[in-house]
Coordinates of C-alpha atoms and ligand atoms in Angstrom, one line a residue:
X1 CA 149.1 104.3 88.1
X2 CA 148.1 105.3 84.6
X3 CA 145.5 102.6 84.2
X4 CA 144.2 103.3 87.7
X5 CA 143.7 107.0 86.7
X6 CA 141.6 105.9 83.8
X7 CA 139.3 103.8 86.0
X8 CA 135.7 105.0 86.1
X9 CA 135.4 103.9 89.7
X10 CA 138.3 106.0 90.7
X11 CA 137.1 109.0 88.7
X12 CA 133.6 108.7 90.4
X13 CA 135.3 108.5 93.8
X14 CA 137.3 111.7 93.1
X15 CA 134.0 113.4 92.1
X16 CA 132.4 112.2 95.3
X17 CA 135.3 113.6 97.3
X18 CA 134.6 116.9 95.6
X19 CA 138.0 117.0 94.0
X20 CA 137.9 119.5 91.2
X21 CA 140.9 118.5 89.1
X22 CA 140.3 114.9 88.0
X23 CA 142.9 114.7 85.3
X24 CA 145.0 112.4 87.4
X25 CA 142.5 111.3 90.1
X26 CA 144.9 109.0 91.9
X27 CA 147.4 111.9 92.5
X28 CA 144.5 114.3 93.4
X29 CA 143.0 111.8 95.9
X30 CA 146.4 111.3 97.4
X31 CA 146.8 115.0 97.7
X32 CA 143.4 115.2 99.4
X33 CA 144.5 112.6 101.9
X34 CA 147.7 114.4 102.5
X35 CA 145.8 117.6 103.4
X36 CA 143.6 115.7 105.8
X37 CA 146.5 114.0 107.5
X38 CA 148.4 117.3 107.8
X39 CA 145.3 118.9 109.3
X40 CA 145.0 116.1 111.9
X41 CA 148.7 116.5 112.8
X42 CA 148.3 120.1 113.7
X43 CA 146.9 119.0 117.0
X44 CA 149.8 116.7 117.8
X45 CA 153.4 117.5 118.2
X46 CA 156.1 114.8 118.5
X47 CA 154.8 112.4 115.8
X48 CA 158.1 111.2 114.6
X49 CA 157.6 107.5 113.8
X50 CA 155.1 105.6 111.6
X51 CA 153.6 103.8 114.6
X52 CA 152.7 107.3 116.1
X53 CA 151.1 108.3 112.9
X54 CA 149.1 105.1 112.8
X55 CA 147.8 105.7 116.3
X56 CA 146.8 109.3 115.6
X57 CA 145.1 108.4 112.3
X58 CA 143.2 105.6 114.0
X59 CA 142.0 108.1 116.6
X60 CA 141.1 110.8 114.2
X61 CA 139.4 108.4 111.8
X62 CA 137.4 106.9 114.6
X63 CA 138.6 103.3 114.5
X64 CA 139.9 100.9 117.0
X65 CA 142.1 98.0 116.0
X66 CA 141.3 94.5 117.3
X67 CA 144.1 92.1 116.5
X68 CA 143.7 88.4 116.8
X69 CA 146.7 85.9 116.8
X70 CA 144.6 82.7 117.2
X71 CA 141.1 81.2 116.7
X72 CA 140.6 81.6 120.5
X73 CA 141.4 85.3 120.3
X74 CA 139.0 85.7 117.3
X75 CA 136.3 84.1 119.4
X76 CA 137.0 86.5 122.3
X77 CA 136.6 89.5 120.0
X78 CA 133.4 88.1 118.6
X79 CA 132.0 87.6 122.2
X80 CA 133.0 91.1 123.2
X81 CA 131.2 92.8 120.4
X82 CA 128.2 90.4 120.4
X83 CA 127.8 91.2 124.1
X84 CA 128.0 94.9 123.2
X85 CA 125.0 94.4 120.9
X86 CA 126.8 94.2 117.6
X87 CA 124.8 91.5 115.8
X88 CA 127.1 91.6 112.8
X89 CA 129.9 90.0 114.8
X90 CA 127.8 86.8 115.4
X91 CA 129.4 85.1 112.4
X92 CA 132.9 86.8 112.7
X93 CA 134.8 83.5 112.6
X94 CA 133.4 82.8 109.1
X95 CA 134.6 86.2 107.7
X96 CA 138.3 85.4 107.6
X97 CA 138.9 82.9 104.9
X98 CA 142.5 82.6 103.7
X99 CA 142.4 85.7 101.4
X100 CA 140.9 88.1 103.9
X101 CA 143.3 90.0 106.1
X102 CA 141.3 92.6 107.8
X103 CA 137.7 94.0 108.0
X104 CA 136.5 97.4 109.2
X105 CA 133.0 97.4 110.6
X106 CA 130.8 100.4 111.4
X107 CA 129.6 100.0 114.9
X108 CA 125.8 100.0 115.0
X109 CA 125.4 99.8 118.7
X110 CA 128.2 101.7 120.3
X111 CA 128.3 103.9 123.4
X112 CA 128.5 107.6 122.5
X113 CA 132.2 107.8 123.6
X114 CA 133.3 104.8 121.7
X115 CA 134.8 105.1 118.2
X116 CA 132.6 104.7 115.2
X117 CA 134.4 101.7 113.7
X118 CA 136.3 98.7 114.6
X119 CA 139.0 97.3 112.4
X120 CA 139.5 93.5 113.0
X121 CA 143.0 92.4 111.9
X122 CA 143.9 88.8 111.3
X123 CA 147.4 88.1 112.6
X124 CA 147.3 84.2 112.6
X125 CA 150.3 82.4 111.2
X126 CA 151.7 83.9 108.0
X127 CA 149.1 86.7 108.0
X128 CA 151.1 88.3 110.8
X129 CA 153.8 89.5 108.4
X130 CA 151.1 91.7 106.7
X131 CA 149.2 92.7 109.8
X132 CA 150.9 96.2 110.1
X133 CA 150.1 96.9 106.4
X134 CA 146.6 95.6 106.8
X135 CA 146.1 98.3 109.5
X136 CA 147.3 101.0 107.1
X137 CA 145.0 99.6 104.4
X138 CA 142.0 99.9 106.7
X139 CA 143.0 103.5 107.5
X140 CA 143.3 104.1 103.8
X141 CA 139.6 103.1 103.4
X142 CA 138.5 105.5 106.2
X143 CA 140.6 108.4 104.7
X144 CA 138.5 108.3 101.5
X145 CA 135.2 107.1 102.9
X146 CA 132.4 108.9 101.1
X147 CA 129.5 106.6 101.7
X148 CA 128.8 107.2 105.3
X149 CA 126.3 104.4 105.4
X150 CA 128.7 101.7 104.3
X151 CA 128.7 99.0 106.9
X152 CA 132.0 97.2 106.3
X153 CA 135.0 96.8 104.0
X154 CA 137.7 94.3 104.0
X155 CA 141.2 93.8 102.9
X156 CA 141.6 90.8 100.7
X157 CA 144.8 89.8 99.0
X158 CA 145.0 89.3 95.3
X159 CA 147.6 89.7 92.7
X160 CA 148.1 93.2 91.0
X161 CA 146.4 92.3 87.8
X162 CA 143.2 91.1 89.4
X163 CA 142.7 93.8 91.9
X164 CA 139.6 95.9 92.2
X165 CA 140.5 99.6 91.3
X166 CA 139.4 100.9 94.7
X167 CA 141.5 98.3 96.5
X168 CA 144.5 99.2 94.4
X169 CA 144.0 102.9 95.3
X170 CA 143.7 102.2 99.0
X171 CA 147.0 100.3 98.7
X172 CA 148.6 103.3 97.2
X173 CA 147.4 105.5 100.0
X174 CA 148.3 102.9 102.7
X175 CA 151.8 102.6 101.2
X176 CA 152.3 106.3 101.2
X177 CA 151.3 106.9 104.8
X178 CA 153.0 103.8 106.2
X179 CA 156.3 105.2 104.9
X180 CA 155.2 108.9 105.0
X181 CA 158.2 110.8 103.6
X182 CA 158.3 113.6 106.2
X183 CA 158.9 110.9 108.9
X184 CA 161.8 109.5 106.9
X185 CA 163.4 112.7 105.7
X186 CA 166.4 112.6 108.0
X187 CA 167.1 108.9 107.2
X188 CA 166.7 108.6 103.5
X189 CA 169.7 110.5 102.3
X190 CA 173.0 109.4 100.7
X191 CA 173.5 106.1 98.9
X192 CA 170.7 103.5 99.1
X193 CA 171.3 99.8 99.7
X194 CA 169.3 96.8 100.9
X195 CA 171.3 96.9 104.1
X196 CA 170.6 100.5 104.8
X197 CA 166.9 100.0 104.1
X198 CA 166.9 97.1 106.7
X199 CA 168.8 99.3 109.3
X200 CA 166.2 102.0 108.9
X201 CA 163.4 99.5 109.3
X202 CA 164.8 98.0 112.5
X203 CA 165.4 101.5 114.0
X204 CA 162.3 103.4 112.9
X205 CA 159.5 100.9 112.0
X206 CA 160.3 97.4 113.1
X207 CA 156.5 96.6 113.0
X208 CA 156.7 96.9 109.2
X209 CA 157.4 93.7 107.1
X210 CA 160.8 93.6 105.3
X211 CA 159.0 93.5 102.0
X212 CA 156.8 96.5 102.6
X213 CA 159.8 98.4 104.0
X214 CA 161.9 97.9 100.9
X215 CA 159.1 99.3 98.8
X216 CA 158.1 102.1 101.1
X217 CA 161.6 103.3 101.9
X218 CA 162.6 103.3 98.2
X219 CA 159.6 105.5 97.5
X220 CA 160.5 107.9 100.4
X221 CA 164.3 107.9 99.4
X222 CA 165.4 111.4 98.4
X223 CA 167.8 110.5 95.7
X224 CA 166.7 108.8 92.4
X225 CA 166.1 105.1 92.6
X226 CA 164.2 102.2 90.9
X227 CA 163.3 99.1 92.7
X228 CA 162.5 96.1 90.5
X229 CA 161.5 92.6 91.0
X230 CA 162.0 89.9 88.3
X231 CA 160.8 86.3 88.1
X232 CA 160.6 83.6 85.4
X233 CA 157.5 84.5 83.3
X234 CA 156.1 84.3 79.8
X235 CA 155.2 87.2 77.6
X236 CA 151.4 87.9 77.1
X237 CA 151.3 86.2 73.7
X238 CA 153.4 83.4 74.9
X239 CA 150.8 82.8 77.7
X240 CA 148.2 82.4 75.0
X241 CA 150.5 80.1 73.1
X242 CA 150.9 78.0 76.1
X243 CA 147.2 77.7 76.5
X244 CA 147.0 76.5 72.9
X245 CA 149.7 73.8 73.6
X246 CA 147.2 72.3 75.9
X247 CA 145.2 71.5 72.8
X248 CA 148.2 70.1 70.9
X249 CA 149.3 73.2 69.0
X250 CA 152.8 74.6 68.6
X251 CA 155.8 74.3 70.8
X252 CA 155.7 75.1 74.5
X253 CA 157.2 78.6 75.0
X254 CA 160.1 79.0 77.4
X255 CA 159.7 81.3 80.4
X256 CA 162.3 84.0 80.7
X257 CA 163.4 86.3 83.6
X258 CA 161.1 89.3 83.3
X259 CA 160.3 92.3 85.4
X260 CA 157.2 91.6 87.5
X261 CA 157.1 94.8 89.6
X262 CA 158.7 98.2 89.2
X263 CA 158.7 101.1 91.6
X264 CA 160.3 104.4 90.5
X265 CA 160.6 107.0 93.3
X266 CA 159.7 110.7 92.5
X267 CA 163.4 111.7 92.3
X268 CA 164.0 108.8 89.9
X269 CA 161.1 109.7 87.7
X270 CA 162.4 113.3 87.6
X271 CA 165.9 112.0 86.6
X272 CA 164.5 109.9 83.8
X273 CA 165.2 106.5 85.4
X274 CA 162.8 103.9 84.2
X275 CA 162.4 100.2 83.6
X276 CA 159.2 98.6 82.3
X277 CA 157.1 95.8 83.7
X278 CA 157.2 92.5 81.7
X279 CA 160.4 93.4 79.9
X280 CA 163.0 90.7 79.8
X281 CA 166.0 91.2 82.0
X282 CA 169.2 91.6 79.9
X283 CA 171.3 88.4 80.1
X284 CA 174.5 90.4 80.8
X285 CA 172.9 92.2 83.7
X286 CA 174.0 91.3 87.3
X287 CA 170.2 90.8 87.9
X288 CA 170.2 87.8 85.7
X289 CA 173.5 86.5 87.1
X290 CA 172.2 86.8 90.7
X291 CA 169.0 85.0 89.7
X292 CA 170.8 82.1 88.2
X293 CA 173.6 81.8 90.6
X294 CA 172.0 83.0 93.9
X295 CA 173.6 85.3 96.4
X296 CA 174.0 89.1 96.0
X297 CA 175.8 91.2 93.5
X298 CA 176.4 94.7 92.3
X299 CA 177.6 96.1 88.9
X300 CA 177.9 99.3 86.9
X301 CA 175.6 98.9 83.8
X302 CA 173.9 100.9 81.2
X303 CA 170.1 101.2 80.9
X304 CA 170.3 100.9 77.1
X305 CA 171.0 97.2 77.6
X306 CA 167.2 96.9 78.2
X307 CA 165.4 96.3 75.0
X308 CA 162.2 94.6 73.7
X309 CA 162.2 91.8 71.1
X310 CA 160.9 94.4 68.6
X311 CA 164.1 96.5 69.2
X312 CA 162.7 99.3 71.5
X313 CA 165.6 100.3 73.9
X314 CA 165.8 102.5 77.0
X315 CA 168.0 105.6 76.5
X316 CA 171.7 105.4 77.4
X317 CA 172.4 106.1 81.1
X318 CA 175.1 104.7 83.3
X319 CA 173.5 103.1 86.4
X320 CA 174.6 101.2 89.6
X321 CA 172.7 98.0 90.0
X322 CA 172.5 96.0 93.3
X323 CA 170.7 92.7 93.2
X324 CA 169.8 90.1 95.6
X325 CA 168.0 86.7 95.3
X326 CA 164.8 86.0 97.2
X327 CA 163.2 82.4 97.1
X328 CA 161.3 83.0 93.8
X329 CA 162.5 86.4 92.5
X330 CA 165.5 88.6 92.3
X331 CA 165.1 92.2 93.6
X332 CA 167.3 95.1 92.3
X333 CA 168.0 98.7 93.2
X334 CA 169.0 100.8 90.2
X335 CA 170.5 104.2 90.8
X336 CA 172.2 106.7 88.4
X337 CA 175.9 106.0 88.1
X338 CA 178.6 108.6 88.5
X339 CA 178.8 110.7 85.3
Ligands
LIG401 ZN1 140.2 97.0 101.2

């Protein structure tokens, strides 16, 4: 979030939204969206699930979702809108290469009673697992839309390091409202576990993917928690070294199990819980054992086991660690241990 806060594009956007305090533009923009959403909700009682909130926001932000599950359905959407005079839809089938998941178009030839936008969501084959999140992403764009003349925007998928700052910001907004804490308040108490997260997903938001639910529910959890994901990776300077080995220099560096993603929820940040991205997972940690031996595991550990090669360590803190293997990674939940 820190690097996103320093982005010129994000600071400009905060300015355009007339946000006065732009010290931390991401937090300020999120607070701006929160105010808008709460204002919308004053007109509706009984919004208790994320799917209700999605429908309300789509209506208030003036979009209609058009979801296609096959090429045939894509052509049917194209036909429908071309018939309605939307020339932009004439090449719709070419606008969804493998890395585009959704596109929101401004309607240029709509009837006065029709919504101003249409958000076309690709739900073919594996893209269906992300389709709910793609809808939230499109709503995220509309929540911070400042350029009223912008004709379309799309959701493409790329890795964290390569993402455009505005796309990253929209993902922060989408993730926040897809698992909006007030809708989870009664569920996210007591001890957290991967099983509890999955029970909540099935009961409360089965449309969400398992992956996004783990992330969103950890963020909404009321007690301190860190979610981390680790995979085999090289350090930055080792990546450089590896590039050099291609030209015959030095020895090829060995990949180690490193943190690839970290999410610390608000309560966790307040409690001083932290783990850093790219740090090597301690060999004695259950996270490392689960990665190498598969299956699940849990252990009581100490955060001070985490250290860099230059000797920087995390402060001592007893923690409970639960880990589980996924095909390429290991995921772990870290919570403060009993004092
Ligand atoms: Zn986007």
